[in-house]
């Protein structure tokens, strides 16, 4: 199992009687498509044990603070995150009604994100079926291009959906369309090593070997312990020797 990946400092905003309040957290991405968060004090020191947060809940409630460069001094021990129900992350004040309102909004955002994903997955399924019918192929391609370009109500948690779309298109011998979705995943999660790896596989299928190798190198920098990445790099080098390389990758339409 891939170890937790430290993402940085994130904030959770709430409204108090004396004005807005922002609580800071260390954040790790877990292999289970969830997150671990640890509340910090004003000196950026941990003031609680790490807690597990679902991907939908995390996307709805937490915002990145890229200007804060604090880092944990110890590695995350996920053993205590494995058991028991998911805890509720809270800022100071356990029974603050503002926090309850924030929780309701987060649940509503998660429900809306899931509803949007369900609709987009159904649209993708229909387009994929139409892609196999010669008379409907062009309309299906247009529908898939529009789906890849969709922006309204799209959240970082939807990266898994776009990844699935790209993988299915690549396996269906549609690498040009798969590339559009691979790029969307990277837009939503630029520090996701799997996103770079999947995009490299698509670029390799299109014979853009140099671009593919660049993304594998980035994936290796993000996760140096993954043994699959060096093997993929060697495979790209081998294929490049056998086939001509294209100098510029297909640009998203």
Coordinates of C-alpha atoms in Angstrom, one line a residue:
X1 CA 0.0 0.0 0.0
X2 CA 1.3 3.4 -0.9
X3 CA 2.3 5.4 2.2
X4 CA 0.4 8.6 3.1
X5 CA 1.5 11.6 1.0
X6 CA 1.9 14.9 2.8
X7 CA 0.1 17.7 0.9
X8 CA 0.8 20.7 3.0
X9 CA -1.1 23.1 5.3
X10 CA -4.8 23.6 4.6
X11 CA -7.4 25.8 6.3
X12 CA -11.0 25.3 7.4
X13 CA -13.0 28.6 7.7
X14 CA -15.9 29.2 10.0
X15 CA -17.9 32.3 11.0
X16 CA -17.9 33.3 14.7
X17 CA -19.6 36.0 16.6
X18 CA -16.4 38.1 16.5
X19 CA -15.9 37.5 12.7
X20 CA -14.5 34.9 10.4
X21 CA -12.0 32.4 11.9
X22 CA -9.6 30.2 10.0
X23 CA -8.3 26.9 11.5
X24 CA -5.1 25.4 10.0
X25 CA -4.4 21.7 9.5
X26 CA -1.6 19.4 8.3
X27 CA -3.0 17.3 5.5
X28 CA -2.0 13.9 4.1
X29 CA -3.6 12.0 1.2
X30 CA -4.2 8.4 2.0
X31 CA -4.1 5.5 -0.4
X32 CA -7.8 4.8 0.4
X33 CA -8.9 8.0 -1.5
X34 CA -9.4 9.7 1.9
X35 CA -7.4 12.3 3.8
X36 CA -5.9 12.6 7.2
X37 CA -5.9 16.1 8.9
X38 CA -4.3 17.3 12.0
X39 CA -5.2 20.6 13.7
X40 CA -2.5 23.2 14.3
X41 CA -2.1 26.0 16.8
X42 CA -0.9 29.5 16.0
X43 CA 2.7 28.4 16.0
X44 CA 1.9 25.7 13.4
X45 CA 2.3 22.9 16.0
X46 CA 0.0 19.9 16.2
X47 CA -2.7 20.3 18.9
X48 CA -4.7 17.1 18.2
X49 CA -4.2 13.6 16.8
X50 CA -4.7 13.1 13.0
X51 CA -8.3 12.3 11.9
X52 CA -9.7 10.7 8.8
X53 CA -11.8 12.8 6.4
X54 CA -13.6 11.5 3.3
X55 CA -12.6 12.9 -0.1
X56 CA -15.9 14.6 -0.7
X57 CA -15.9 16.1 2.8
X58 CA -12.3 17.3 2.4
X59 CA -13.0 19.0 -1.0
X60 CA -16.0 20.8 0.4
X61 CA -14.4 22.0 3.7
X62 CA -10.7 22.5 3.3
X63 CA -8.6 25.0 1.2
X64 CA -4.9 24.9 0.4
X65 CA -2.6 27.5 2.1
X66 CA 0.4 27.3 -0.3
X67 CA 2.1 30.3 1.3
X68 CA 2.4 28.4 4.7
X69 CA 5.5 26.2 4.4
X70 CA 5.2 24.4 7.8
X71 CA 5.8 20.6 7.8
X72 CA 5.3 17.9 10.4
X73 CA 8.5 16.7 12.1
X74 CA 7.3 13.1 12.4
X75 CA 5.8 10.8 9.8
X76 CA 2.1 10.1 10.0
X77 CA 1.2 6.9 11.8
X78 CA -2.0 5.7 10.2
X79 CA -2.6 2.7 12.4
X80 CA -5.0 4.5 14.7
X81 CA -6.9 5.8 11.6
X82 CA -7.8 2.3 10.5
X83 CA -10.5 1.4 13.1
X84 CA -13.7 2.9 14.2
X85 CA -16.1 5.4 12.6
X86 CA -14.9 8.4 10.8
X87 CA -14.4 11.3 13.3
X88 CA -15.8 14.7 12.8
X89 CA -13.1 17.4 12.3
X90 CA -14.0 20.5 14.3
X91 CA -12.4 23.8 15.0
X92 CA -12.3 25.0 18.7
X93 CA -15.7 24.9 20.3
X94 CA -17.2 21.4 20.1
X95 CA -20.9 22.5 20.0
X96 CA -20.5 25.7 17.9
X97 CA -23.7 26.1 15.8
X98 CA -21.6 27.7 13.1
X99 CA -19.6 24.5 12.8
X100 CA -22.9 22.6 12.6
X101 CA -24.0 24.8 9.7
X102 CA -20.6 24.3 8.0
X103 CA -21.1 20.5 8.4
X104 CA -24.5 20.7 6.8
X105 CA -23.1 22.7 3.9
X106 CA -20.3 20.2 3.5
X107 CA -22.7 17.3 3.4
X108 CA -24.8 19.2 0.9
X109 CA -21.7 19.9 -1.3
X110 CA -20.7 16.2 -1.1
X111 CA -24.2 15.2 -2.1
X112 CA -24.2 17.6 -5.0
X113 CA -20.8 16.5 -6.1
X114 CA -21.9 12.8 -6.1
X115 CA -25.1 13.7 -8.0
X116 CA -23.0 15.6 -10.6
X117 CA -20.6 12.7 -10.9
X118 CA -23.5 10.2 -11.4
X119 CA -24.9 12.3 -14.3
X120 CA -21.5 12.7 -16.0
X121 CA -20.7 9.0 -15.7
X122 CA -24.1 8.2 -17.4
X123 CA -23.3 10.7 -20.1
X124 CA -19.9 9.1 -20.6
X125 CA -21.4 5.6 -20.8
X126 CA -23.9 6.7 -23.5
X127 CA -21.2 8.5 -25.5
X128 CA -18.9 5.4 -25.3
X129 CA -21.7 3.3 -26.8
X130 CA -22.4 5.8 -29.6
X131 CA -18.7 5.9 -30.4
X132 CA -18.9 2.3 -31.7
X133 CA -21.7 3.2 -34.1
X134 CA -20.3 4.7 -37.4
X135 CA -23.3 7.0 -37.9
X136 CA -23.0 8.4 -34.4
X137 CA -19.3 8.5 -34.0
X138 CA -18.8 12.2 -34.7
X139 CA -21.6 13.2 -32.4
X140 CA -20.1 10.9 -29.7
X141 CA -16.6 12.5 -30.1
X142 CA -18.1 16.0 -29.7
X143 CA -20.0 14.8 -26.6
X144 CA -16.8 13.4 -25.1
X145 CA -14.9 16.6 -25.9
X146 CA -17.5 18.6 -24.2
X147 CA -17.5 16.3 -21.2
X148 CA -13.7 16.6 -20.8
X149 CA -14.0 20.4 -21.0
X150 CA -16.8 20.7 -18.4
X151 CA -16.0 23.1 -15.6
X152 CA -19.3 23.9 -13.8
X153 CA -19.5 22.3 -10.3
X154 CA -16.4 20.2 -10.9
X155 CA -14.4 19.5 -7.7
X156 CA -11.0 18.0 -7.1
X157 CA -12.7 14.8 -6.0
X158 CA -13.9 14.3 -9.5
X159 CA -10.3 13.5 -10.6
X160 CA -11.1 9.8 -10.0
X161 CA -14.0 10.1 -12.4
X162 CA -11.9 11.7 -15.1
X163 CA -9.2 9.2 -14.6
X164 CA -11.6 6.4 -15.1
X165 CA -12.8 8.0 -18.3
X166 CA -9.3 8.3 -19.6
X167 CA -8.4 4.7 -18.8
X168 CA -11.5 3.4 -20.5
X169 CA -10.8 5.4 -23.6
X170 CA -7.2 4.4 -23.8
X171 CA -8.2 0.7 -23.5
X172 CA -10.8 1.3 -26.2
X173 CA -8.0 2.4 -28.6
X174 CA -9.1 6.1 -28.3
X175 CA -5.8 7.7 -27.0
X176 CA -6.6 11.2 -28.5
X177 CA -9.8 11.4 -26.5
X178 CA -8.2 9.8 -23.5
X179 CA -5.6 12.5 -23.6
X180 CA -8.2 15.2 -23.0
X181 CA -9.3 13.4 -19.8
X182 CA -5.8 12.7 -18.6
X183 CA -5.0 16.4 -18.8
X184 CA -8.2 17.2 -16.8
X185 CA -7.1 14.9 -14.0
X186 CA -3.7 16.7 -13.9
X187 CA -5.5 20.1 -13.7
X188 CA -7.5 18.9 -10.7
X189 CA -4.5 17.2 -9.0
X190 CA -1.1 18.5 -10.3
X191 CA 0.7 16.8 -7.5
X192 CA -0.8 13.4 -8.0
X193 CA 1.8 10.9 -9.1
X194 CA -0.8 8.5 -10.5
X195 CA -2.2 11.3 -12.7
X196 CA 1.3 11.8 -14.2
X197 CA 1.7 8.1 -14.7
X198 CA -1.7 7.6 -16.4
X199 CA -1.1 10.6 -18.6
X200 CA 2.3 9.2 -19.6
X201 CA 0.7 5.9 -20.7
X202 CA -1.7 7.8 -22.9
X203 CA 1.2 9.9 -24.4
X204 CA 3.1 6.8 -25.0
X205 CA 0.2 5.3 -26.9
X206 CA 0.3 8.4 -29.1
X207 CA 4.1 8.0 -29.6
X208 CA 4.9 11.2 -27.7
X209 CA 7.7 9.5 -25.9
X210 CA 9.6 12.5 -24.7
X211 CA 6.5 14.0 -23.1
X212 CA 5.6 10.6 -21.6
X213 CA 9.1 10.3 -20.1
X214 CA 8.8 13.8 -18.6
X215 CA 5.6 12.9 -16.7
X216 CA 7.1 9.6 -15.5
X217 CA 10.1 11.6 -14.1
X218 CA 7.6 13.9 -12.3
X219 CA 5.7 10.9 -10.9
X220 CA 9.1 9.5 -9.6
X221 CA 9.8 12.8 -7.9
X222 CA 6.4 12.7 -6.2
X223 CA 6.7 9.1 -5.2
X224 CA 10.2 7.7 -5.2
X225 CA 9.2 4.4 -3.7
X226 CA 6.9 3.3 -6.5
X227 CA 8.7 0.5 -8.4
X228 CA 6.4 0.7 -11.4
X229 CA 7.6 4.1 -12.5
X230 CA 11.2 3.1 -13.4
X231 CA 9.9 0.1 -15.3
X232 CA 7.6 2.3 -17.3
X233 CA 10.4 4.7 -18.0
X234 CA 12.5 1.8 -19.4
X235 CA 9.5 0.7 -21.5
X236 CA 9.2 4.2 -23.0
X237 CA 12.9 4.2 -23.8
X238 CA 12.6 0.9 -25.5
X239 CA 9.5 1.9 -27.6
X240 CA 11.2 5.1 -28.6
X241 CA 14.1 3.2 -30.1
X242 CA 11.7 1.1 -32.2
X243 CA 9.3 3.9 -33.3
X244 CA 9.7 7.5 -34.3
X245 CA 8.8 10.1 -31.7
X246 CA 6.4 12.9 -32.2
X247 CA 7.9 16.2 -31.0
X248 CA 4.7 17.9 -29.7
X249 CA 1.8 16.3 -27.9
X250 CA -1.8 16.7 -29.1
X251 CA -3.2 19.8 -27.6
X252 CA -6.6 19.7 -25.9
X253 CA -9.3 21.0 -28.1

